[in-house]
XYZ file of C-alpha atoms in Angstrom:
601
model
C 27.388 123.565 96.287
C 26.101 126.997 95.397
C 23.709 127.678 92.549
C 25.490 129.723 89.835
C 24.422 131.680 86.735
C 27.002 133.183 84.311
C 25.587 135.929 82.120
C 27.173 138.369 79.647
C 25.512 141.642 78.698
C 25.855 142.439 74.995
C 24.599 145.378 72.946
C 25.486 148.043 70.428
C 27.480 150.973 71.837
C 25.363 153.423 73.912
C 22.341 151.177 74.366
C 22.782 151.121 78.155
C 24.774 148.018 79.164
C 26.823 149.601 81.921
C 23.759 151.407 83.343
C 21.938 148.063 83.531
C 24.887 146.534 85.420
C 24.672 149.471 87.896
C 21.006 148.634 88.550
C 21.779 144.918 89.060
C 24.532 145.804 91.560
C 22.208 148.138 93.476
C 19.286 145.670 93.457
C 21.472 142.943 94.941
C 22.608 145.425 97.637
C 26.311 145.151 96.825
C 26.807 148.616 98.346
C 25.745 150.081 101.670
C 22.707 152.377 101.482
C 24.777 155.412 102.395
C 27.628 154.626 99.987
C 28.029 157.076 97.115
C 28.916 155.044 94.039
C 28.206 157.479 91.205
C 27.040 156.256 87.791
C 28.602 153.755 85.372
C 30.362 151.968 88.231
C 31.902 149.363 85.916
C 33.620 151.923 83.644
C 36.569 152.343 85.976
C 39.163 153.401 83.430
C 39.602 157.208 82.922
C 39.319 156.914 79.157
C 36.055 154.970 79.478
C 34.530 157.620 81.714
C 35.569 160.479 79.412
C 34.277 158.865 76.242
C 31.265 157.223 77.875
C 32.069 153.855 76.292
C 33.178 150.493 77.652
C 36.592 149.421 76.315
C 37.567 146.513 78.580
C 35.184 143.740 79.600
C 34.780 143.424 83.367
C 33.330 140.996 85.861
C 31.111 141.495 88.878
C 29.184 139.004 90.959
C 25.983 139.417 92.974
C 23.944 137.120 95.194
C 20.191 137.163 94.510
C 17.756 134.708 96.173
C 20.750 132.574 97.264
C 21.936 132.226 93.649
C 25.300 133.658 92.614
C 25.053 135.625 89.347
C 28.377 136.352 87.591
C 27.805 139.414 85.387
C 30.199 140.184 82.516
C 29.958 143.708 81.050
C 31.249 143.753 77.456
C 32.317 146.571 75.082
C 29.891 147.659 72.344
C 32.306 148.899 69.640
C 33.293 146.477 66.876
C 36.888 147.689 67.291
C 36.889 145.813 70.603
C 35.203 142.740 69.135
C 38.227 140.659 70.137
C 37.385 141.446 73.740
C 33.722 140.364 73.371
C 34.400 137.103 71.531
C 36.568 135.604 74.206
C 34.586 136.675 77.288
C 31.425 135.087 75.859
C 33.218 131.783 76.455
C 32.711 132.360 80.195
C 28.930 132.848 79.933
C 25.993 130.414 79.727
C 23.440 133.049 78.760
C 23.368 136.566 77.338
C 21.214 139.603 77.921
C 20.837 141.301 74.535
C 20.088 144.963 75.182
C 18.387 146.921 72.389
C 17.451 150.606 72.284
C 13.654 151.050 71.932
C 14.130 153.745 69.289
C 17.198 152.660 67.299
C 16.458 148.925 67.258
C 19.131 146.382 66.318
C 22.297 148.063 65.020
C 25.330 146.534 63.186
C 27.166 145.787 66.402
C 24.079 144.088 67.876
C 24.231 141.721 64.944
C 27.959 141.068 65.368
C 27.869 140.138 69.084
C 24.574 138.260 68.803
C 26.005 136.099 66.020
C 28.945 135.149 68.249
C 26.604 134.354 71.165
C 24.285 132.175 69.047
C 27.246 130.246 67.612
C 28.316 129.434 71.182
C 24.734 128.225 71.823
C 24.136 130.684 74.676
C 20.579 131.251 75.951
C 19.426 134.792 74.988
C 17.187 137.128 77.008
C 16.138 140.252 75.073
C 15.814 143.518 76.995
C 14.300 146.498 75.164
C 15.749 149.518 76.971
C 14.942 153.250 76.944
C 11.145 152.876 76.476
C 10.832 156.293 78.156
C 12.348 157.977 75.068
C 10.034 160.044 72.854
C 9.222 158.398 69.467
C 10.259 154.978 70.784
C 8.717 151.923 69.102
C 9.160 148.882 71.375
C 6.807 146.595 69.408
C 8.467 147.286 66.060
C 11.883 146.808 67.672
C 10.768 143.462 69.125
C 9.779 142.316 65.605
C 13.112 143.566 64.212
C 15.014 141.598 66.884
C 13.045 138.449 66.035
C 13.876 138.953 62.351
C 17.568 139.402 63.235
C 17.585 136.128 65.204
C 15.927 134.428 62.243
C 18.485 135.822 59.748
C 21.321 134.609 61.967
C 19.984 131.016 61.782
C 18.940 130.816 65.430
C 17.553 127.438 66.562
C 13.846 126.980 67.431
C 14.797 127.134 71.104
C 16.802 130.365 70.671
C 13.951 131.971 68.696
C 11.675 131.410 71.692
C 13.425 134.148 73.663
C 11.849 135.963 76.651
C 11.546 139.765 76.290
C 11.670 142.425 79.008
C 10.935 146.152 78.616
C 12.073 149.068 80.705
C 14.319 152.039 81.281
C 17.747 151.555 82.848
C 17.976 155.272 83.607
C 14.681 155.274 85.528
C 15.562 151.957 87.163
C 12.742 149.610 86.113
C 12.374 146.504 83.922
C 9.245 144.385 83.478
C 8.012 141.579 81.229
C 5.338 143.974 79.884
C 5.295 147.700 79.143
C 3.795 148.521 82.586
C 6.085 150.792 84.546
C 7.184 149.707 88.054
C 9.669 150.644 90.773
C 12.428 148.024 90.362
C 14.135 145.471 88.099
C 13.070 142.357 90.047
C 11.173 140.732 87.101
C 14.423 140.811 85.087
C 16.435 139.344 87.995
C 13.857 136.542 88.337
C 14.024 136.066 84.560
C 17.821 135.536 84.736
C 17.327 132.769 87.327
C 14.489 131.229 85.338
C 15.831 131.331 81.772
C 19.637 131.172 82.058
C 20.721 127.549 82.499
C 23.124 126.494 85.234
C 26.681 125.991 83.929
C 27.133 122.673 82.124
C 29.642 120.652 84.105
C 31.515 117.781 82.461
C 32.795 114.855 84.502
C 36.551 114.440 84.712
C 39.753 116.135 85.897
C 40.347 119.897 85.961
C 39.975 122.025 82.797
C 39.867 125.820 82.725
C 40.519 128.132 79.781
C 42.139 131.506 80.385
C 39.786 134.016 78.719
C 41.098 137.287 80.108
C 43.953 138.779 82.096
C 44.021 140.946 85.145
C 47.058 142.709 86.528
C 47.930 143.765 90.029
C 51.194 145.502 90.921
C 51.224 143.372 94.093
C 50.375 139.922 92.638
C 51.571 140.304 89.010
C 49.604 138.836 86.108
C 46.380 137.060 87.040
C 44.611 134.489 84.816
C 40.805 134.779 84.673
C 38.478 132.144 83.264
C 35.668 129.672 83.874
C 36.328 126.238 85.383
C 34.637 123.941 82.843
C 35.202 120.676 84.673
C 36.699 119.315 87.892
C 37.796 121.749 90.577
C 40.858 123.899 91.168
C 42.482 124.192 94.614
C 45.050 126.448 96.237
C 48.670 125.078 96.023
C 47.548 122.457 93.465
C 50.168 121.390 90.891
C 48.752 121.957 87.379
C 49.744 121.633 83.722
C 49.427 124.713 81.489
C 48.711 123.655 77.882
C 49.656 126.547 75.609
C 48.058 127.422 72.286
C 51.013 125.939 70.349
C 50.537 122.577 72.148
C 53.512 122.817 74.528
C 52.903 121.885 78.178
C 54.367 123.643 81.229
C 54.147 122.440 84.813
C 53.128 125.046 87.350
C 51.433 125.501 90.705
C 48.444 127.586 91.827
C 49.511 130.055 94.520
C 46.212 131.766 95.302
C 42.608 131.576 94.076
C 39.979 134.304 94.006
C 36.300 134.345 93.050
C 34.368 137.476 92.072
C 32.206 139.077 94.718
C 30.440 142.406 94.218
C 32.896 144.659 92.405
C 35.950 142.955 93.864
C 37.452 139.537 94.490
C 37.412 137.242 97.520
C 40.169 134.760 98.313
C 39.085 131.087 98.464
C 40.792 127.695 98.778
C 38.801 125.849 96.080
C 36.660 126.699 93.042
C 34.357 124.074 91.531
C 33.292 123.697 87.890
C 30.851 126.317 86.610
C 32.219 129.293 88.544
C 34.515 132.040 87.268
C 37.793 132.527 89.098
C 41.116 134.342 89.079
C 44.322 132.302 89.452
C 47.520 133.840 90.848
C 51.012 132.381 90.553
C 51.242 131.176 86.925
C 54.214 132.254 84.817
C 54.253 133.046 81.079
C 50.648 132.279 80.235
C 48.580 133.740 77.403
C 44.904 134.120 76.663
C 43.548 130.882 75.207
C 45.861 128.603 77.231
C 44.193 125.790 79.220
C 44.879 125.047 82.890
C 44.576 121.245 83.319
C 45.147 118.506 85.819
C 48.916 117.856 86.151
C 48.535 114.116 85.432
C 46.070 114.218 82.504
C 46.571 117.444 80.523
C 43.805 117.934 77.924
C 43.519 121.257 76.117
C 40.247 123.018 75.295
C 39.734 124.363 71.723
C 41.784 127.521 71.100
C 39.903 130.845 71.042
C 40.012 132.312 67.539
C 39.848 136.087 67.251
C 38.939 138.022 64.100
C 41.920 139.286 62.109
C 43.048 142.957 62.268
C 41.941 145.133 59.323
C 44.147 148.204 59.726
C 47.803 149.014 60.368
C 49.710 152.088 61.508
C 53.388 152.895 61.746
C 54.474 153.771 65.315
C 57.888 155.488 65.528
C 59.909 157.384 68.085
C 59.330 161.131 68.202
C 61.809 162.823 65.808
C 60.549 166.414 66.024
C 62.789 169.231 67.319
C 60.661 169.276 70.512
C 61.190 165.618 71.419
C 61.735 164.745 75.079
C 60.178 167.965 76.412
C 57.033 166.339 77.893
C 57.486 162.577 77.913
C 59.311 160.177 80.229
C 59.615 157.325 77.703
C 61.090 158.442 74.393
C 63.449 155.715 73.121
C 62.635 152.925 70.653
C 63.279 150.333 73.374
C 60.614 151.916 75.594
C 58.199 151.944 72.657
C 58.899 148.344 71.684
C 58.531 146.985 75.244
C 55.236 148.824 75.737
C 53.754 147.532 72.453
C 54.809 143.925 73.179
C 53.267 144.198 76.658
C 50.000 145.423 75.092
C 49.751 142.399 72.762
C 49.670 140.078 75.776
C 46.227 141.268 76.862
C 44.935 142.936 73.695
C 44.243 139.904 71.514
C 43.221 141.691 68.334
C 46.519 143.636 68.206
C 49.696 142.547 66.372
C 53.139 144.204 66.322
C 55.808 143.680 63.636
C 59.326 145.058 63.309
C 60.192 147.149 60.233
C 63.467 147.834 58.371
C 64.100 150.715 60.760
C 64.940 149.977 64.401
C 62.938 153.056 65.462
C 59.594 152.090 63.873
C 57.045 149.318 64.403
C 54.010 148.295 62.378
C 50.980 147.912 64.640
C 47.895 146.071 63.366
C 44.463 146.637 64.936
C 40.729 146.369 64.366
C 40.055 150.003 63.490
C 40.794 153.658 64.197
C 39.166 153.601 67.649
C 41.064 150.449 68.680
C 44.439 152.006 67.732
C 43.404 155.450 69.021
C 42.670 154.098 72.505
C 46.096 152.423 72.574
C 47.879 155.673 71.567
C 45.835 157.718 74.075
C 46.630 155.229 76.877
C 50.360 155.307 76.039
C 50.433 159.080 75.947
C 48.846 159.257 79.415
C 51.492 156.876 80.716
C 54.208 159.328 79.624
C 55.195 158.027 76.163
C 56.182 160.240 73.223
C 55.748 158.848 69.729
C 54.949 159.614 66.103
C 52.171 157.733 64.300
C 51.586 157.589 60.561
C 48.441 157.450 58.458
C 46.205 154.390 59.107
C 46.411 151.888 56.213
C 43.966 149.078 55.497
C 45.358 145.555 55.107
C 45.316 144.249 51.558
C 45.260 140.521 50.731
C 45.997 138.800 47.444
C 43.350 136.236 46.497
C 43.766 134.300 43.198
C 46.356 136.831 42.053
C 43.984 139.803 42.582
C 44.180 142.538 45.191
C 41.423 142.308 47.847
C 40.603 144.861 50.546
C 38.320 144.828 53.621
C 34.734 146.020 53.150
C 32.452 147.189 55.926
C 28.736 147.405 56.449
C 27.938 151.075 57.205
C 24.649 152.160 58.782
C 23.670 155.836 58.934
C 20.566 157.275 60.624
C 20.003 160.866 59.605
C 17.104 163.384 59.344
C 15.404 163.020 55.938
C 16.543 166.513 54.767
C 20.199 165.458 54.881
C 19.921 161.987 53.344
C 20.939 163.225 49.866
C 24.184 164.681 51.216
C 25.009 161.442 53.065
C 24.409 159.288 49.960
C 26.549 161.668 47.899
C 29.425 161.544 50.427
C 29.415 157.750 50.702
C 29.168 157.106 46.944
C 32.137 159.431 46.311
C 34.066 157.034 48.528
C 33.017 153.977 46.486
C 30.170 152.972 48.829
C 27.099 151.185 47.448
C 23.660 151.707 48.960
C 21.849 148.527 50.024
C 18.895 149.762 52.122
C 16.950 153.013 52.465
C 13.916 153.183 54.715
C 12.154 155.671 56.989
C 12.201 155.367 60.786
C 9.842 158.107 61.976
C 11.452 161.420 60.999
C 14.809 159.727 60.375
C 16.097 158.015 57.239
C 17.852 154.696 57.809
C 20.573 154.052 55.199
C 22.813 150.997 54.806
C 25.896 150.831 52.583
C 28.627 148.429 51.567
C 31.865 150.443 51.585
C 35.619 149.714 51.455
C 37.266 150.295 54.876
C 39.530 152.905 53.236
C 36.442 154.955 52.459
C 35.563 155.209 56.145
C 38.835 156.927 57.080
C 37.973 160.607 57.482
C 34.288 160.068 56.657
C 32.869 160.742 60.124
C 34.089 164.346 60.426
C 32.885 165.211 56.897
C 29.523 163.593 57.529
C 28.956 165.481 60.780
C 29.865 168.762 59.049
C 27.444 168.119 56.192
C 24.527 166.994 58.382
C 24.834 169.706 61.063
C 26.010 167.050 63.534
C 22.762 165.038 63.210
C 24.072 161.843 61.573
C 24.506 158.692 63.680
C 26.861 156.270 61.947
C 27.999 152.781 62.854
C 29.999 150.227 60.894
C 31.434 146.754 61.207
C 33.830 144.620 59.170
C 32.077 142.407 56.628
C 34.486 140.588 54.283
C 37.397 140.977 51.855
C 36.378 141.839 48.265
C 38.255 142.968 45.111
C 40.078 146.352 45.285
C 37.796 149.254 44.356
C 40.359 151.635 42.832
C 41.495 155.054 44.038
C 39.363 156.805 46.664
C 39.812 160.598 46.777
C 41.509 161.768 49.978
C 41.413 165.199 51.579
C 40.575 167.967 49.094
C 42.521 170.797 50.705
C 46.229 171.238 51.221
C 47.857 172.507 54.412
C 49.884 175.499 55.577
C 53.333 174.501 56.834
C 55.517 176.489 59.216
C 58.616 178.017 57.592
C 60.669 178.433 60.766
C 60.996 177.449 64.411
C 59.757 180.158 66.790
C 56.638 181.353 68.608
C 53.553 182.243 66.547
C 52.375 185.863 66.687
C 48.870 187.279 66.507
C 50.092 189.767 63.902
C 51.181 187.036 61.447
C 48.195 184.741 62.013
C 45.814 187.677 61.466
C 47.408 188.374 58.056
C 47.223 184.662 57.081
C 43.667 183.954 58.188
C 42.220 184.384 54.722
C 44.587 181.600 53.516
C 43.291 178.876 55.836
C 41.875 177.698 59.175
C 44.498 177.469 61.922
C 45.336 174.566 64.254
C 47.516 176.800 66.481
C 46.863 179.905 68.580
C 49.170 182.929 68.882
C 51.987 182.311 71.376
C 52.442 178.613 70.581
C 55.864 177.177 69.760
C 56.068 175.756 66.203
C 58.894 174.177 64.201
C 59.923 173.834 60.533
C 57.658 171.346 58.740
C 54.839 171.478 61.324
C 51.315 171.677 59.885
C 49.730 174.781 61.384
C 46.554 175.236 59.310
C 44.352 173.824 56.574
C 44.739 175.638 53.253
C 41.577 176.924 51.550
C 42.783 175.373 48.233
C 44.389 172.072 47.202
C 48.204 172.083 47.451
C 50.480 172.902 50.373
C 51.834 176.334 51.186
C 54.836 177.245 53.354
C 54.098 180.297 55.502
C 55.744 182.402 58.188
C 53.413 182.651 61.202
C 56.082 183.880 63.597
C 56.806 187.374 62.295
C 56.325 190.227 64.739
C 55.005 193.640 63.845
C 57.691 196.196 62.935
C 57.421 198.898 65.572
C 57.896 202.558 64.683
C 56.876 205.689 66.531
C 54.596 206.681 63.660
C 50.887 205.934 63.869
C 49.209 204.779 60.659
C 45.468 204.636 60.168
C 44.463 201.178 58.934
C 47.503 199.149 59.967
C 46.926 199.749 63.689
C 43.493 198.134 63.859
C 43.266 195.544 66.603
C 43.822 191.992 65.361
C 40.839 189.610 65.437
C 41.882 185.975 65.639
C 39.462 183.114 65.058
C 40.029 180.438 67.771
C 42.062 177.452 66.574
C 40.428 174.185 65.438
C 40.675 171.602 68.228
C 41.014 168.053 66.879
C 40.830 164.839 68.868
C 43.414 162.126 68.304
C 40.996 160.073 66.143
C 40.137 163.129 64.035
C 43.863 163.754 63.474
C 44.332 160.101 62.452
C 41.558 160.478 59.888
C 42.812 163.872 58.695
C 46.452 163.191 57.781
C 47.629 162.025 54.346
C 50.382 159.512 53.585
C 53.258 162.050 53.668
C 52.161 163.374 57.078
C 52.202 162.062 60.632
C 51.057 162.928 64.154
C 53.419 163.792 66.971
C 51.856 162.575 70.222
C 53.235 163.631 73.612
C 51.622 163.553 77.081
C 50.693 167.248 76.798
C 50.066 167.994 73.123
C 49.158 166.508 69.746
C 50.772 168.146 66.702
C 50.383 167.442 62.973
C 53.575 167.515 60.874
C 55.067 166.444 57.568
C 57.005 163.164 57.809
C 59.994 164.893 56.166
C 60.383 168.265 57.861
C 62.845 169.712 55.323
C 61.180 171.168 52.212
C 64.097 170.248 49.919
C 63.869 166.608 51.019
C 60.110 166.591 50.389
C 60.630 167.936 46.848
C 63.345 165.366 46.159
C 61.111 162.561 47.360
C 58.097 163.650 45.300
C 60.336 163.852 42.188
C 61.690 160.356 42.766
C 58.122 159.048 43.316
C 56.998 160.516 39.983
C 60.066 159.157 38.208
């Protein structure tokens, strides 16, 4: 039987997890010497490559010194925490990666807490020691303090530490630079325990899903006891306790970046099972004769909801392939099968669905993925979930961490306190100020863009869900109103030029607009209906002054997440495969006036 080590790599976003996995794959010679692999091999999804973040956890396996190491690369954003929690179940040890300048960040704390609760053996790797101003020794002390605050056991506190630079391709157990990452590879073999194997018949929990258009849905997990064989009859114990009989068609183990077909997998190894029907994450695959379920995986609750509806604008169906409510419903239900932290509920209207997620990024990635697949939809303003505890309204609060140059710290504190945030910590880290706040989740919506504007793009902010606390009262929304298109036509440079002193435009000349579309931000509070489609009246008389060439400021380009943070409750976003437009929910001005009167009454 082969020696096995299962290890997950956890860290805050951008601390270098995927780069480290690249180095492990190269060290174990998974690729031929002349094979061009590029960087960030594990981030295979287009969205991941564009944003430079990991969204889906992935598996790879390498052989080093005759030991098989299963490596699990996990996401770093708290919005994908649901993904991290369940894949940690497959690991026996974790590599905690920490940036040598930033030190432990909120997300480091979140994933480390989960790993310590599962009693996984930690190895700390302090990455990016080649950065200027880095402080590896201070960071090491901060990591120790974090372990201590998270009630780590004596054994967990005695963690080995490695230093290095993933980008330059070296890791060592001291700060001496070298050519390779062999000390870290040896450390994995030395410190990560072999999988604990219990005696008894087969048990395997499904911790993630894979999909292949050829094989259908594939169950991935770790065999915790017994062994699983090809064509073996099994019992599938579902999370609600019901038991289904099934049969294993094919078995695969991970090898390099891909999978290899095998006839049997023994306890301790990770495998992919083909041929099961109607299974979900958290179900247990057991021996057909003696079905015993493993404890169900619990995933943190969603904290935010958004209304997804069909596209009702005058331009619907121009770009997308899937435009009906049935298409939308089927796609959302399919997403909940593999995206554990997502929930979908029907509403009073057959055309709209309430979608619950872990944050703006979590929902934004879903919308962006759907739009690339050819869906058209309208999404409303993100709303936080409110609970009633002892008859009082409670809302989610988050722990917000901001690192910013000292000159801008006053502006940051001012911005966060306006949004009902309370400062907990303020300390200097070199030339940067490190600020920590307790803030309602509502206060974070739209905060990032304002903060970057006020700090000349220097602020680095990170946040994670903390707990539900009493409602904090009204938080001021956007200060400025918007300019709304009066008619449906093509915008002209002549009209936009005349309106530029009224606001900043989201459209360029020559774009098609419709009644009720938001085309610019007003310079004052309150909305204004404008005509941006009027052409210049042509005469054969020349006039000095009116014939100056028009000078148009380029339009403001907003990403999907920025749009989600920008809109107010009477507005929504029209998302199609080619374009993202902002609009009023009610396009007709008379209807909007009627509704605002009835709201006041």
